[in-house]
Coordinates of C-alpha atoms in Angstrom, one line a residue:
M1 CA 24.6 97.5 -25.3
A2 CA 26.7 94.9 -23.6
H3 CA 24.2 94.3 -20.9
F4 CA 21.5 93.7 -23.5
N5 CA 23.5 91.0 -25.1
L6 CA 24.1 89.3 -21.7
E7 CA 20.4 89.2 -21.0
N8 CA 19.7 87.7 -24.4
E9 CA 22.3 85.0 -23.8
L10 CA 20.9 84.2 -20.3
S11 CA 17.4 84.0 -21.7
N12 CA 18.4 81.6 -24.4
A13 CA 20.2 79.4 -22.0
L14 CA 17.2 79.2 -19.6
S15 CA 14.9 78.5 -22.4
L16 CA 16.6 75.1 -22.9
D17 CA 15.1 73.9 -19.6
A18 CA 11.7 75.3 -20.3
P19 CA 8.9 73.0 -21.5
L20 CA 8.5 72.6 -25.3
S21 CA 5.9 74.9 -26.8
K22 CA 6.1 73.4 -30.3
G23 CA 6.2 69.9 -31.7
P24 CA 4.0 66.9 -31.5
V25 CA 1.9 66.0 -28.4
P26 CA 3.9 63.4 -26.2
R27 CA 2.8 59.8 -26.5
W28 CA 1.7 59.7 -22.8
Q29 CA -0.7 62.7 -23.5
R30 CA -2.2 60.9 -26.5
K31 CA -2.8 57.7 -24.5
A32 CA -4.4 59.7 -21.7
L33 CA -6.6 61.4 -24.3
E34 CA -7.7 58.1 -25.8
S35 CA -8.5 56.6 -22.5
S36 CA -10.6 59.7 -21.6
L37 CA -12.6 59.0 -24.7
S38 CA -13.3 55.4 -23.8
N39 CA -14.4 56.4 -20.3
L40 CA -16.4 59.4 -21.5
S41 CA -15.3 61.4 -18.5
I42 CA -15.0 64.9 -20.1
S43 CA -17.3 66.8 -22.5
S44 CA -17.3 66.1 -26.2
Q45 CA -16.6 69.7 -27.2
H46 CA -13.5 69.8 -25.2
D47 CA -12.4 66.5 -26.6
T48 CA -12.9 67.7 -30.2
T49 CA -10.8 70.8 -29.6
L50 CA -7.9 68.7 -28.1
L51 CA -8.0 66.2 -30.9
N52 CA -8.0 68.9 -33.5
K53 CA -4.9 70.4 -31.9
S54 CA -3.1 67.1 -31.8
S55 CA -4.0 66.2 -35.3
S56 CA -2.9 69.5 -36.7
R57 CA 0.5 68.9 -35.1
S58 CA 1.1 65.1 -35.6
R59 CA -0.3 64.5 -39.1
P60 CA -0.4 60.7 -39.2
T61 CA -0.2 59.1 -42.6
S62 CA -2.3 56.0 -41.8
P63 CA -6.1 56.2 -41.1
K64 CA -7.0 56.6 -37.5
K65 CA -8.4 53.6 -35.5
T66 CA -10.5 54.1 -32.5
L67 CA -9.9 52.3 -29.2
E68 CA -12.7 49.8 -29.9
E69 CA -11.2 48.9 -33.3
W70 CA -7.8 48.1 -31.6
N71 CA -9.5 46.0 -29.0
K72 CA -11.1 43.9 -31.8
R73 CA -7.7 43.0 -33.4
V74 CA -6.9 39.3 -33.6
T75 CA -3.5 38.0 -33.3
P76 CA -2.3 36.2 -36.5
G77 CA -2.2 32.4 -36.2
R78 CA -4.8 32.3 -33.5
G79 CA -7.9 32.8 -35.5
S80 CA -10.9 34.3 -33.9
K81 CA -10.6 32.4 -30.6
S82 CA -10.1 34.4 -27.4
P83 CA -9.1 33.1 -24.0
L84 CA -11.6 35.6 -22.4
P85 CA -15.0 36.7 -23.5
D86 CA -15.3 40.2 -25.1
Q87 CA -11.5 40.7 -24.8
G88 CA -8.6 40.6 -27.2
D89 CA -6.1 37.8 -27.4
R90 CA -4.5 38.9 -24.1
F91 CA -5.2 41.2 -21.2
I92 CA -3.2 44.5 -21.3
P93 CA -3.7 46.4 -18.0
H94 CA -4.4 50.1 -18.2
R95 CA -2.0 52.3 -16.3
G96 CA -3.0 55.6 -14.7
A97 CA -1.8 58.1 -12.2
M98 CA 1.4 58.7 -14.3
Q99 CA 2.8 62.0 -13.0
F100 CA 6.2 61.9 -14.4
E101 CA 7.6 65.0 -12.6
L102 CA 6.6 63.6 -9.2
G103 CA 7.7 60.1 -10.1
H104 CA 11.1 61.5 -11.2
Y105 CA 11.4 63.1 -7.8
L106 CA 10.6 59.9 -5.9
L107 CA 13.1 57.9 -7.9
T108 CA 16.0 60.4 -7.6
K109 CA 15.6 61.6 -4.1
S110 CA 18.6 61.0 -1.9
K111 CA 18.8 58.6 1.1
S112 CA 19.1 61.5 3.5
E113 CA 15.6 62.6 2.5
E114 CA 14.2 59.1 3.3
N115 CA 15.6 59.1 6.8
L116 CA 14.0 62.3 8.1
S117 CA 13.2 63.0 11.7
P118 CA 9.6 62.6 12.9
N119 CA 9.0 66.4 12.8
S120 CA 10.4 66.8 9.3
S121 CA 8.5 63.9 7.9
H122 CA 5.3 65.3 9.5
Y123 CA 6.0 68.7 8.0
R124 CA 6.7 67.1 4.6
K125 CA 3.4 65.1 4.7
A126 CA 1.4 68.2 5.6
M127 CA 2.9 70.3 2.8
S128 CA 2.4 67.6 0.2
E129 CA -1.3 67.2 1.2
N130 CA -1.9 71.0 1.0
I131 CA -0.1 71.5 -2.3
L132 CA -0.5 68.3 -4.2
G133 CA -3.7 67.0 -2.5
T134 CA -2.1 63.6 -1.5
D135 CA 0.8 62.2 0.6
I136 CA 3.7 61.6 -1.7
S137 CA 5.2 59.0 0.6
N138 CA 2.5 56.6 -0.4
F139 CA 2.4 57.8 -4.0
R140 CA 2.8 55.0 -6.7
I141 CA 4.5 55.9 -9.8
L142 CA 2.5 53.4 -11.9
A143 CA -0.9 52.2 -10.8
Y144 CA -3.4 49.9 -12.5
K145 CA -7.0 51.3 -12.7
N146 CA -8.6 47.9 -13.6
K147 CA -8.0 44.4 -12.4
A148 CA -7.6 41.5 -14.7
P149 CA -11.0 39.9 -15.6
Q150 CA -11.6 36.4 -14.3
A151 CA -11.3 33.4 -16.6
P152 CA -14.7 32.0 -17.9
S153 CA -16.1 28.8 -16.5
G154 CA -14.5 25.7 -18.0
H155 CA -11.4 27.6 -19.0
S156 CA -8.2 25.6 -18.6
N157 CA -4.6 26.9 -18.5
V158 CA -2.8 25.3 -21.4
L159 CA 0.7 25.9 -19.9
K160 CA -0.4 24.4 -16.6
I161 CA -1.6 21.2 -18.4
L162 CA 1.5 21.0 -20.5
Y163 CA 3.8 21.3 -17.4
S164 CA 1.9 18.8 -15.3
S165 CA 1.7 16.3 -18.2
T166 CA 5.5 16.1 -18.4
K167 CA 5.6 14.7 -14.8
N168 CA 5.2 11.0 -14.2
P169 CA 3.3 10.4 -10.9
G170 CA 4.7 7.0 -10.6
S171 CA 8.3 8.2 -10.8
T172 CA 8.0 9.8 -7.4
K173 CA 10.1 7.8 -4.8
K174 CA 8.2 6.3 -2.1
A175 CA 9.2 7.1 1.5
T176 CA 11.2 4.2 3.0
R177 CA 10.4 2.8 6.4
H178 CA 12.0 4.1 9.4
I179 CA 14.8 1.9 10.7
P180 CA 16.5 3.0 14.1
Q181 CA 20.1 3.7 13.6
T182 CA 21.0 2.8 17.2
C183 CA 20.4 -0.5 19.0
D184 CA 17.5 -0.8 21.4
R185 CA 19.5 -2.5 24.2
I186 CA 23.1 -3.5 24.9
L187 CA 23.9 -6.6 27.0
D188 CA 27.4 -7.4 28.4
A189 CA 29.0 -10.6 27.1
P190 CA 32.3 -10.9 29.0
E191 CA 34.7 -13.6 27.8
I192 CA 32.9 -14.3 24.6
L193 CA 35.3 -16.1 22.3
D194 CA 36.6 -14.1 19.3
D195 CA 36.6 -17.1 17.0
Y196 CA 35.1 -16.8 13.5
Y197 CA 34.3 -20.5 13.3
L198 CA 32.1 -20.9 16.3
N199 CA 28.3 -20.3 16.6
L200 CA 27.7 -19.1 20.1
I201 CA 24.1 -17.6 20.2
D202 CA 20.6 -18.8 19.2
W203 CA 17.1 -17.6 19.9
S204 CA 14.3 -20.1 20.8
C205 CA 10.6 -20.0 19.8
T206 CA 9.8 -19.4 23.4
N207 CA 11.8 -16.1 23.4
I208 CA 14.8 -17.4 25.2
L209 CA 18.3 -16.4 24.0
A210 CA 21.2 -18.8 24.6
V211 CA 24.6 -17.3 24.9
A212 CA 27.8 -19.2 25.3
L213 CA 30.5 -17.2 27.1
H214 CA 33.7 -19.3 27.1
E215 CA 33.0 -22.2 29.5
T216 CA 29.5 -21.0 30.8
L217 CA 26.1 -20.9 29.1
Y218 CA 23.6 -18.2 30.0
L219 CA 19.9 -17.9 29.1
W220 CA 18.3 -14.4 28.7
N221 CA 14.6 -14.2 28.8
G222 CA 13.4 -11.7 26.2
S223 CA 10.0 -11.3 27.9
T224 CA 11.1 -10.7 31.5
G225 CA 14.8 -9.7 31.0
E226 CA 15.9 -12.4 33.5
I227 CA 19.3 -14.0 33.1
Q228 CA 20.1 -17.5 34.4
Q229 CA 23.1 -19.7 34.1
L230 CA 22.3 -23.2 32.6
L231 CA 25.7 -25.0 32.6
E232 CA 29.4 -24.6 33.3
M233 CA 32.2 -26.7 31.8
P234 CA 34.1 -28.6 34.5
S235 CA 37.6 -27.3 33.4
H236 CA 38.4 -23.7 32.7
T237 CA 40.4 -24.8 29.6
D238 CA 37.2 -26.3 28.0
Y239 CA 34.6 -24.1 26.3
I240 CA 31.3 -24.2 24.6
S241 CA 31.7 -24.0 20.8
S242 CA 28.1 -24.1 19.5
V243 CA 24.4 -23.9 20.5
A244 CA 21.2 -24.7 18.6
W245 CA 17.5 -24.7 19.9
L246 CA 15.1 -27.4 18.9
P247 CA 12.6 -25.4 16.7
E248 CA 9.4 -26.7 18.5
G249 CA 10.5 -27.0 22.1
N250 CA 12.6 -26.2 25.1
V251 CA 15.5 -28.6 24.2
L252 CA 18.9 -27.0 23.6
A253 CA 21.7 -28.7 21.9
V254 CA 25.3 -27.7 23.0
G255 CA 28.5 -28.5 21.2
T256 CA 31.8 -28.4 23.3
S257 CA 35.5 -28.3 22.7
T258 CA 35.7 -31.8 24.2
S259 CA 33.9 -33.3 21.1
E260 CA 30.6 -33.8 22.9
V261 CA 27.1 -32.9 21.9
Q262 CA 24.8 -32.4 24.9
L263 CA 21.0 -32.1 25.1
W264 CA 19.5 -29.9 27.8
D265 CA 15.9 -29.5 29.1
V266 CA 15.8 -25.8 29.7
A267 CA 12.5 -25.8 31.6
A268 CA 13.8 -28.5 34.1
E269 CA 17.4 -27.1 33.9
K270 CA 18.5 -30.7 33.4
R271 CA 20.9 -32.3 30.9
I272 CA 19.0 -35.1 29.1
R273 CA 21.9 -36.9 27.4
T274 CA 25.4 -36.7 26.1
M275 CA 26.3 -37.9 22.6
K276 CA 29.9 -38.7 21.8
S277 CA 30.9 -39.5 18.2
H278 CA 33.4 -36.8 17.1
T279 CA 37.0 -36.6 17.8
A280 CA 37.4 -32.8 17.9
R281 CA 35.4 -29.7 18.9
V282 CA 31.9 -29.2 17.4
P283 CA 31.6 -25.7 16.1
S284 CA 28.2 -26.0 14.3
L285 CA 24.8 -27.6 14.9
S286 CA 21.4 -27.7 13.1
W287 CA 18.1 -29.4 13.7
N288 CA 15.8 -31.2 11.3
A289 CA 12.9 -32.6 13.3
Y290 CA 14.3 -35.4 15.5
I291 CA 17.6 -35.4 13.5
L292 CA 20.4 -33.3 14.9
S293 CA 23.4 -32.7 12.6
S294 CA 26.7 -31.7 14.0
G295 CA 29.8 -30.4 12.2
C296 CA 33.3 -31.2 13.5
R297 CA 36.7 -29.6 13.3
T298 CA 37.9 -32.6 11.2
G299 CA 35.5 -31.8 8.4
V300 CA 33.0 -34.6 9.2
I301 CA 29.3 -34.1 9.7
H302 CA 27.3 -36.6 11.9
H303 CA 23.5 -37.2 12.0
H304 CA 22.1 -38.0 15.4
D305 CA 18.7 -39.5 16.0
V306 CA 17.9 -38.3 19.4
R307 CA 15.0 -40.8 19.9
V308 CA 17.2 -43.9 20.0
Q309 CA 20.1 -45.0 22.1
E310 CA 22.4 -45.5 19.0
H311 CA 22.2 -41.9 18.1
H312 CA 24.8 -41.8 15.3
V313 CA 22.8 -42.8 12.2
G314 CA 24.8 -41.0 9.4
T315 CA 28.1 -39.5 8.3
L316 CA 28.9 -36.9 5.7
A317 CA 32.6 -36.7 4.8
S318 CA 33.2 -34.4 1.8
H319 CA 34.8 -31.5 3.5
T320 CA 38.5 -31.5 4.2
Q321 CA 38.6 -28.8 6.9
E322 CA 36.5 -27.5 9.8
I323 CA 32.7 -27.2 9.4
C324 CA 31.9 -23.7 10.5
G325 CA 28.4 -23.4 8.9
L326 CA 25.6 -25.8 9.0
R327 CA 21.9 -25.2 8.1
W328 CA 18.9 -27.3 7.3
S329 CA 16.4 -25.9 4.8
L330 CA 12.9 -25.0 6.1
D331 CA 11.2 -27.9 4.4
G332 CA 13.8 -30.3 5.7
R333 CA 14.8 -31.6 2.3
H334 CA 18.3 -30.3 2.0
L335 CA 21.2 -29.6 4.2
A336 CA 23.8 -26.9 3.5
S337 CA 27.3 -27.0 4.9
G338 CA 30.2 -24.6 4.7
G339 CA 33.7 -25.2 5.6
N340 CA 37.2 -23.8 6.1
D341 CA 38.0 -25.4 2.8
N342 CA 36.1 -22.6 1.0
L343 CA 33.4 -25.1 -0.2
V344 CA 29.6 -25.0 0.1
N345 CA 28.0 -28.5 -0.1
V346 CA 24.3 -29.2 -0.5
W347 CA 23.0 -32.6 0.7
T348 CA 19.7 -34.5 0.5
A349 CA 17.9 -35.4 3.7
D350 CA 18.8 -39.1 3.3
A351 CA 22.4 -38.6 2.5
G352 CA 24.8 -40.4 4.7
I353 CA 22.1 -42.5 6.4
G354 CA 22.7 -46.1 5.6
Q355 CA 25.3 -45.1 3.0
A356 CA 29.1 -45.8 3.2
D357 CA 30.2 -43.0 0.9
A358 CA 27.6 -40.2 0.5
Q359 CA 28.2 -37.4 -2.0
P360 CA 26.6 -33.9 -2.1
I361 CA 24.2 -33.1 -4.9
H362 CA 25.8 -29.7 -5.4
T363 CA 29.3 -28.3 -4.6
F364 CA 29.9 -24.6 -4.9
N365 CA 33.5 -23.5 -5.0
E366 CA 33.3 -19.8 -6.0
H367 CA 34.1 -18.5 -2.5
Q368 CA 37.8 -17.6 -1.8
A369 CA 37.6 -18.0 2.0
A370 CA 35.9 -20.0 4.7
V371 CA 32.1 -20.1 4.4
K372 CA 30.3 -19.7 7.8
A373 CA 27.2 -17.6 6.9
L374 CA 24.4 -19.9 5.5
A375 CA 20.7 -19.0 5.2
W376 CA 17.8 -20.5 3.3
C377 CA 15.2 -18.1 1.8
P378 CA 11.9 -18.5 3.6
W379 CA 9.7 -17.7 0.5
Q380 CA 11.9 -19.3 -2.1
Q381 CA 13.0 -22.6 -0.4
N382 CA 15.4 -23.5 -3.1
V383 CA 17.4 -20.3 -2.8
L384 CA 20.5 -20.4 -0.5
A385 CA 22.5 -17.4 0.6
T386 CA 26.2 -17.8 1.6
G387 CA 28.9 -15.4 2.8
G388 CA 32.6 -15.7 2.7
G389 CA 35.4 -14.7 5.0
T390 CA 38.0 -11.9 4.8
A391 CA 39.7 -13.1 1.6
D392 CA 36.3 -13.4 -0.2
R393 CA 33.9 -10.8 1.4
H394 CA 31.1 -11.9 -1.0
I395 CA 27.4 -12.8 -0.5
R396 CA 26.4 -15.3 -3.1
F397 CA 23.0 -16.7 -4.0
W398 CA 22.4 -20.2 -5.3
N399 CA 19.5 -22.1 -7.0
C400 CA 19.9 -25.4 -5.3
S401 CA 17.3 -27.1 -7.6
L402 CA 19.5 -26.4 -10.6
G403 CA 22.9 -26.0 -8.9
T404 CA 23.5 -22.6 -10.5
S405 CA 24.6 -19.2 -9.2
L406 CA 22.0 -16.5 -9.1
N407 CA 23.9 -13.4 -7.9
A408 CA 27.1 -12.3 -6.1
I409 CA 27.6 -9.1 -4.2
D410 CA 31.0 -7.7 -2.9
T411 CA 30.3 -6.4 0.6
K412 CA 33.9 -5.1 1.2
S413 CA 33.9 -6.8 4.6
Q414 CA 34.2 -10.3 6.1
V415 CA 30.8 -11.9 6.1
C416 CA 30.0 -13.6 9.5
A417 CA 26.3 -14.3 9.5
I418 CA 23.2 -13.9 7.2
L419 CA 19.5 -13.7 8.2
W420 CA 16.3 -13.3 6.1
S421 CA 13.3 -11.1 6.9
K422 CA 10.1 -12.6 5.4
E423 CA 8.1 -9.5 6.3
Y424 CA 10.1 -7.1 4.1
K425 CA 11.7 -9.5 1.6
E426 CA 15.1 -8.3 2.9
L427 CA 18.2 -9.9 4.5
I428 CA 20.6 -8.7 7.1
S429 CA 24.3 -9.6 7.2
G430 CA 26.8 -9.2 10.0
H431 CA 30.4 -8.2 9.1
G432 CA 33.9 -8.3 10.5
F433 CA 37.0 -6.6 9.2
A434 CA 37.1 -3.8 8.2
N435 CA 33.7 -2.1 8.9
N436 CA 32.3 -4.2 11.8
E437 CA 28.7 -3.4 10.9
L438 CA 25.3 -4.8 10.1
I439 CA 23.9 -4.3 6.6
I440 CA 20.2 -4.6 5.5
W441 CA 19.8 -5.5 1.8
K442 CA 16.7 -5.5 -0.4
Y443 CA 16.3 -8.7 -2.2
P444 CA 16.7 -9.5 -5.1
S445 CA 18.0 -6.1 -6.2
M446 CA 20.7 -6.2 -3.3
M447 CA 20.4 -2.5 -2.8
K448 CA 21.6 -1.3 0.6
V449 CA 18.6 -0.3 2.8
C450 CA 20.5 0.6 5.9
E451 CA 23.9 0.3 7.6
L452 CA 23.9 -0.3 11.4
T453 CA 27.0 0.5 13.2
G454 CA 28.0 0.5 16.9
H455 CA 30.2 -2.6 17.4
K456 CA 33.9 -1.8 18.2
S457 CA 35.0 -5.1 16.8
R458 CA 33.8 -7.7 14.3
V459 CA 30.2 -9.1 14.5
L460 CA 30.6 -12.8 15.2
N461 CA 27.0 -14.1 15.2
L462 CA 23.4 -13.1 14.4
A463 CA 20.1 -14.4 15.8
M464 CA 16.5 -13.3 15.2
S465 CA 13.6 -13.0 17.6
P466 CA 10.7 -15.5 17.2
D467 CA 8.4 -12.7 15.9
G468 CA 11.0 -11.6 13.3
T469 CA 11.3 -8.0 14.3
T470 CA 14.5 -7.9 16.4
V471 CA 18.0 -9.0 15.6
V472 CA 20.7 -9.7 18.1
S473 CA 24.3 -9.3 17.2
A474 CA 27.2 -10.8 19.2
G475 CA 30.4 -8.8 18.8
A476 CA 34.0 -9.6 19.6
D477 CA 33.8 -6.3 21.7
E478 CA 32.0 -8.5 24.4
T479 CA 28.6 -6.9 23.8
L480 CA 25.3 -8.1 22.6
R481 CA 23.3 -5.5 20.7
L482 CA 19.5 -5.8 20.0
W483 CA 18.3 -4.0 16.8
N484 CA 14.6 -3.4 16.2
C485 CA 15.3 -3.2 12.4
F486 CA 12.3 -5.3 11.1
A487 CA 9.4 -3.8 13.1
V488 CA 6.0 -4.3 11.6
D489 CA 4.2 -1.1 10.5
A490 CA 1.6 0.1 13.0
S491 CA -1.1 0.5 10.4
K492 CA -0.6 -3.2 9.4
K493 CA -1.0 -4.2 13.1
K494 CA -4.3 -2.4 13.3
A495 CA -5.6 -3.9 10.1
V496 CA -5.0 -7.5 11.4
A497 CA -8.1 -8.7 13.3
G498 CA -8.4 -11.5 15.7
P499 CA -6.9 -12.4 19.1
I500 CA -3.4 -11.5 20.2
H501 CA -0.9 -14.2 19.4
K502 CA 2.0 -15.2 21.6
S503 CA 4.5 -13.7 19.1
D504 CA 2.8 -10.3 19.2
L505 CA 3.0 -10.4 23.0
M506 CA 6.7 -11.2 22.9
K507 CA 7.2 -8.5 20.4
Q508 CA 5.8 -5.9 22.9
T509 CA 7.8 -7.1 25.8
I510 CA 11.3 -7.6 24.2
R511 CA 11.8 -3.8 23.6

């Protein structure tokens, strides 16, 4: 009898793995039966038999609802509106091909079965096609029978509209213009004097750059690249301290360490005249029509009328130390002077002419170091920009009509020169200790547009080409660097109609 008990125990244990013969029909079978009703793919008699069997086992307490009735349901809170015609409140994809036994095998098969040899995989494929009628390697566990219906005409995605409405198209940052980070050309400037107070370069309206290298003055033609020597001081101990071109011609004014102011006709390579009125070197010069103003190391400014023999027609004596910055406004109504006494004075055009003791209309004393960098705004002619030395490092803006301060920016470096760009409403500054760089600023926000580096020592002077596109910087590292930092946009060039002007021709040849 013992072996009969063993058989009974084995049969009971094996029956646990056998499929269930009693109990309710699984949910996936009920769903398959309901879908078969909607598709009408099997006979009605067979459907009635299966439904009677399932109803006799599951006994639901609520009334039955057909598939059509469930599709007509409306989500609470949405009313009777539907995003798609003849559909419910949302699309529910119908899944088919759910063979759980085969799906369970595909999910639990080991990695070794996936990396079969070609012969084994071919044998496995042939066996699956013969037994199951399909290749199980391409079998999908879940498959959608129907694709989602397309939206009706005129339908708009509410979420898409909501997302796009939160973005402000005007907040997108516009792409800034391209500014080359390296200079276009480097010219050697041997023996250039490393003196903060001197003004040793200037660019003429005829595209000629004047450069003073100790006792020698050279001219560089920006159109042809030719270099010529204009003058040389008689003694090696003497040197050229300042240069300034007449705005409308080929006349160059030259200040020397011997207290002279010389006028040269560059076309004829001839000295026109020598004017002597100072008692020390002349580090700054500025033209206003036929009046040439010169600043001296003694702190005195002289006006020279170059048309008459008695050239000295006026004196301004308000500074107490060397005049290192001197600049006439574009309209010729005011003269700005900066000195080693940390002062900025603004004078009228007739100040000092026929007057014994002329006084400036404005004196600004906010700078804490010598003021060499002076520049008048080309589109706001009453605005003056000034820059201080190492102990100050600030760029300051002044309203010279009211005598008030407009703004002040700490540049963190010695300010040696300032130039305005009318094309882009910007200004560029040259700096010494400690960064030895050029900085382009957006006016009036004074946000940094670009930093140009390359000089190994401080930038002594800046000058701009006559077309306003190129800036040349003279460094104490004995180099001149040309920066194409204000080039006009090519699209704007094409939009301008008419003949080619001389400035456009120079812009093409200076690169």
